[in-house]
Amino acid sequence: MLQEQEVHAAQMEQTFIAIKPDGVQRGLISEIVSRFERKGFKLVAIKVVVPSKEFAQKHYHDLKERPFFNGLCDFLSSGPVIAMVWEGEGVIKYGRKLIGATDPQKSEPGTIRGDLAVVVGRNIIHGSDGPETAKDEINLWFKPEDLVSYSSNAEKWIYGE
Ligand code: GDP
Ligand code: MG
């Protein structure tokens, strides 16, 4: 039987989270980071970057047929973005829960978009929607050596011994 620690290690995941230019301009960086941090997830990479339009098109490649694609890519490349990798058990799926529904009108109160955004075109944050996209997006935004591996003393209090 697996030890509990091994179970936790096997379930550790990483996801790509970005605060979009509207979240940065509105001074919501610390508010958003703190929601992931207080939950118990671990920040393993972070940078401030202004993506080019070509880069934004790569990031949103799966939406290229949508009518809002061009405006979305213009917007993502319009100013600084906070690009992050967060790690933890179930972080991909639960990160999406913390973020809330794509359209802030439909996001529950208590979620980031529900509490802090109003319209779908300015919904302040991006989060990977599954294990494959998480891997692809982390690889697009970061080099492997940008990701820091460390343990924190809080982990035994978050996950148990
Ligand atoms: P997400 O994964 O919840 O961010 O949603 P999607 O992957 O479906 O879409 C990516 C981003 O495109 C969203 O976060 C919105 O900023 C934007 N978006 C999605 N749907 C619409 C829409 O109907 N209109 C506009 N203007 N933007 C949209
Ligand atoms: Mg998406």
Short mmCIF file of C-alpha atoms and ligand atoms in Angstrom, two decimals:
data_model
loop_
_atom_site.label_atom_id
_atom_site.label_comp_id
_atom_site.label_asym_id
_atom_site.label_seq_id
_atom_site.Cartn_x
_atom_site.Cartn_y
_atom_site.Cartn_z
CA MET A 1 0.00 0.00 0.00
CA LEU A 2 1.18 3.51 -0.75
CA GLN A 3 2.18 5.66 2.18
CA GLU A 4 0.04 8.78 2.54
CA GLN A 5 3.00 10.97 1.51
CA GLU A 6 3.37 8.98 -1.70
CA VAL A 7 -0.32 9.40 -2.43
CA HIS A 8 0.08 13.17 -2.04
CA ALA A 9 3.16 13.20 -4.26
CA ALA A 10 1.34 11.23 -6.95
CA GLN A 11 -1.52 13.72 -6.93
CA MET A 12 0.65 16.84 -7.06
CA GLU A 13 -0.15 18.88 -10.13
CA GLN A 14 0.90 22.17 -11.66
CA THR A 15 -1.30 24.66 -13.45
CA PHE A 16 -0.75 27.86 -15.38
CA ILE A 17 -2.50 30.93 -13.97
CA ALA A 18 -2.25 34.43 -15.47
CA ILE A 19 -3.55 37.75 -14.21
CA LYS A 20 -4.58 39.55 -17.38
CA PRO A 21 -3.85 43.24 -18.10
CA ASP A 22 -7.18 44.34 -16.56
CA GLY A 23 -6.40 42.59 -13.26
CA VAL A 24 -2.94 44.16 -13.17
CA GLN A 25 -4.18 47.67 -14.02
CA ARG A 26 -6.93 47.40 -11.41
CA GLY A 27 -4.43 46.59 -8.65
CA LEU A 28 -5.73 43.08 -8.05
CA ILE A 29 -2.41 41.17 -8.14
CA SER A 30 -2.07 40.62 -4.40
CA GLU A 31 -5.79 39.89 -3.99
CA ILE A 32 -5.62 37.12 -6.60
CA VAL A 33 -2.28 35.70 -5.48
CA SER A 34 -3.50 35.60 -1.89
CA ARG A 35 -6.54 33.49 -2.77
CA PHE A 36 -4.32 30.75 -4.21
CA GLU A 37 -1.75 31.13 -1.45
CA ARG A 38 -4.23 31.03 1.45
CA LYS A 39 -5.91 27.97 -0.02
CA GLY A 40 -2.64 26.11 0.43
CA PHE A 41 -1.33 26.01 -3.13
CA LYS A 42 2.34 26.70 -3.76
CA LEU A 43 3.75 29.31 -6.12
CA VAL A 44 6.62 27.78 -8.12
CA ALA A 45 7.08 30.38 -10.89
CA ILE A 46 6.02 34.00 -11.43
CA LYS A 47 6.95 36.78 -13.86
CA VAL A 48 5.66 40.08 -15.23
CA VAL A 49 5.49 40.02 -19.01
CA VAL A 50 3.90 41.96 -21.86
CA PRO A 51 3.10 39.23 -24.39
CA SER A 52 3.31 40.03 -28.10
CA LYS A 53 0.17 39.59 -30.16
CA GLU A 54 1.72 36.52 -31.81
CA PHE A 55 2.35 35.04 -28.38
CA ALA A 56 -1.25 35.77 -27.30
CA GLN A 57 -2.45 34.01 -30.48
CA LYS A 58 -0.39 30.96 -29.51
CA HIS A 59 -1.76 30.99 -25.99
CA TYR A 60 -5.37 31.17 -27.22
CA HIS A 61 -4.83 29.03 -30.37
CA ASP A 62 -7.83 26.80 -29.60
CA LEU A 63 -10.13 29.85 -29.86
CA LYS A 64 -8.91 31.08 -33.26
CA GLU A 65 -12.24 30.45 -34.99
CA ARG A 66 -14.20 32.46 -32.43
CA PRO A 67 -15.41 35.97 -33.35
CA PHE A 68 -13.77 37.51 -30.26
CA PHE A 69 -10.35 35.93 -30.94
CA ASN A 70 -8.70 39.02 -32.45
CA GLY A 71 -9.93 41.37 -29.72
CA LEU A 72 -8.96 38.86 -27.05
CA CYS A 73 -5.39 38.61 -28.38
CA ASP A 74 -5.12 42.40 -28.73
CA PHE A 75 -6.27 42.70 -25.15
CA LEU A 76 -3.92 40.08 -23.68
CA SER A 77 -0.98 41.79 -25.39
CA SER A 78 -2.06 45.31 -24.35
CA GLY A 79 -0.12 45.45 -21.10
CA PRO A 80 1.61 43.55 -18.33
CA VAL A 81 0.39 40.08 -17.46
CA ILE A 82 1.39 38.20 -14.29
CA ALA A 83 2.25 34.68 -15.43
CA MET A 84 2.39 32.06 -12.70
CA VAL A 85 2.67 28.35 -12.07
CA TRP A 86 0.86 27.06 -8.99
CA GLU A 87 1.36 23.60 -7.57
CA GLY A 88 -0.77 21.42 -5.31
CA GLU A 89 -3.09 18.49 -5.04
CA GLY A 90 -5.97 19.01 -7.48
CA VAL A 91 -4.76 22.52 -8.35
CA ILE A 92 -5.85 22.36 -12.01
CA LYS A 93 -9.50 21.67 -11.31
CA TYR A 94 -9.71 23.57 -8.03
CA GLY A 95 -7.89 26.55 -9.54
CA ARG A 96 -10.75 26.80 -12.06
CA LYS A 97 -13.19 26.73 -9.14
CA LEU A 98 -11.36 29.56 -7.39
CA ILE A 99 -11.48 31.52 -10.67
CA GLY A 100 -15.19 30.96 -11.37
CA ALA A 101 -17.20 30.72 -14.61
CA THR A 102 -15.85 32.37 -17.77
CA ASP A 103 -18.66 34.95 -17.78
CA PRO A 104 -18.48 36.91 -14.51
CA GLN A 105 -22.26 37.38 -14.69
CA LYS A 106 -22.48 33.63 -14.12
CA SER A 107 -19.56 33.24 -11.70
CA GLU A 108 -20.60 32.48 -8.13
CA PRO A 109 -19.93 35.06 -5.43
CA GLY A 110 -16.80 33.99 -3.59
CA THR A 111 -14.95 33.21 -6.80
CA ILE A 112 -12.33 35.57 -8.22
CA ARG A 113 -14.40 36.52 -11.27
CA GLY A 114 -17.63 36.51 -9.26
CA ASP A 115 -16.23 38.93 -6.72
CA LEU A 116 -13.99 41.08 -8.89
CA ALA A 117 -15.18 41.20 -12.52
CA VAL A 118 -18.34 42.10 -14.44
CA VAL A 119 -18.01 41.25 -18.15
CA VAL A 120 -16.58 38.27 -20.07
CA GLY A 121 -14.14 40.37 -22.12
CA ARG A 122 -12.54 41.72 -18.91
CA ASN A 123 -12.58 38.72 -16.59
CA ILE A 124 -9.11 39.47 -15.11
CA ILE A 125 -7.64 35.98 -14.87
CA HIS A 126 -6.75 32.90 -16.90
CA GLY A 127 -6.39 29.33 -15.63
CA SER A 128 -5.57 26.11 -17.48
CA ASP A 129 -8.65 23.98 -18.07
CA GLY A 130 -7.11 20.49 -17.83
CA PRO A 131 -3.88 18.49 -17.43
CA GLU A 132 -2.91 18.70 -21.12
CA THR A 133 -3.49 22.44 -21.46
CA ALA A 134 -1.72 23.01 -18.14
CA LYS A 135 1.37 21.26 -19.48
CA ASP A 136 1.23 23.08 -22.83
CA GLU A 137 0.66 26.51 -21.26
CA ILE A 138 3.42 26.08 -18.67
CA ASN A 139 5.78 25.11 -21.52
CA LEU A 140 4.68 28.08 -23.61
CA TRP A 141 5.16 30.68 -20.87
CA PHE A 142 8.11 29.26 -18.90
CA LYS A 143 11.39 27.43 -19.38
CA PRO A 144 11.75 24.30 -17.22
CA GLU A 145 14.48 26.00 -15.16
CA ASP A 146 12.10 28.86 -14.26
CA LEU A 147 10.09 26.45 -12.11
CA VAL A 148 11.41 26.22 -8.57
CA SER A 149 11.13 23.02 -6.62
CA TYR A 150 10.99 23.52 -2.85
CA SER A 151 9.19 22.25 0.18
CA SER A 152 7.57 24.50 2.73
CA ASN A 153 7.00 23.78 6.40
CA ALA A 154 3.32 24.49 5.90
CA GLU A 155 2.89 21.42 3.72
CA LYS A 156 2.60 18.98 6.60
CA TRP A 157 -0.15 21.18 8.02
CA ILE A 158 -1.92 21.42 4.67
CA TYR A 159 -1.68 17.74 3.67
CA GLY A 160 -1.08 15.98 6.98
CA GLU A 161 2.05 14.02 7.93
P1 GDP B 1 -11.78 30.58 -19.73
O1 GDP B 1 -11.02 29.30 -19.86
O2 GDP B 1 -12.79 30.56 -18.61
O3 GDP B 1 -10.87 31.79 -19.63
O4 GDP B 1 -12.67 30.74 -21.05
P2 GDP B 1 -12.36 30.36 -22.60
O5 GDP B 1 -11.13 29.52 -22.70
O6 GDP B 1 -13.62 29.83 -23.18
O7 GDP B 1 -12.11 31.77 -23.26
C1 GDP B 1 -10.89 32.45 -23.07
C2 GDP B 1 -11.18 33.90 -22.82
O8 GDP B 1 -11.82 34.46 -23.96
C3 GDP B 1 -12.14 34.17 -21.66
O9 GDP B 1 -11.51 34.18 -20.39
C4 GDP B 1 -12.68 35.54 -22.04
O10 GDP B 1 -11.77 36.56 -21.66
C5 GDP B 1 -12.72 35.46 -23.56
N1 GDP B 1 -14.06 35.10 -23.99
C6 GDP B 1 -14.67 33.89 -23.91
N2 GDP B 1 -15.92 33.93 -24.43
C7 GDP B 1 -16.10 35.22 -24.85
C8 GDP B 1 -17.17 35.90 -25.45
O11 GDP B 1 -18.23 35.35 -25.72
N3 GDP B 1 -16.98 37.23 -25.76
C9 GDP B 1 -15.81 37.87 -25.46
N4 GDP B 1 -15.69 39.17 -25.77
N5 GDP B 1 -14.77 37.26 -24.87
C10 GDP B 1 -14.91 35.95 -24.58
MG MG B 2 -9.85 28.56 -21.42
#
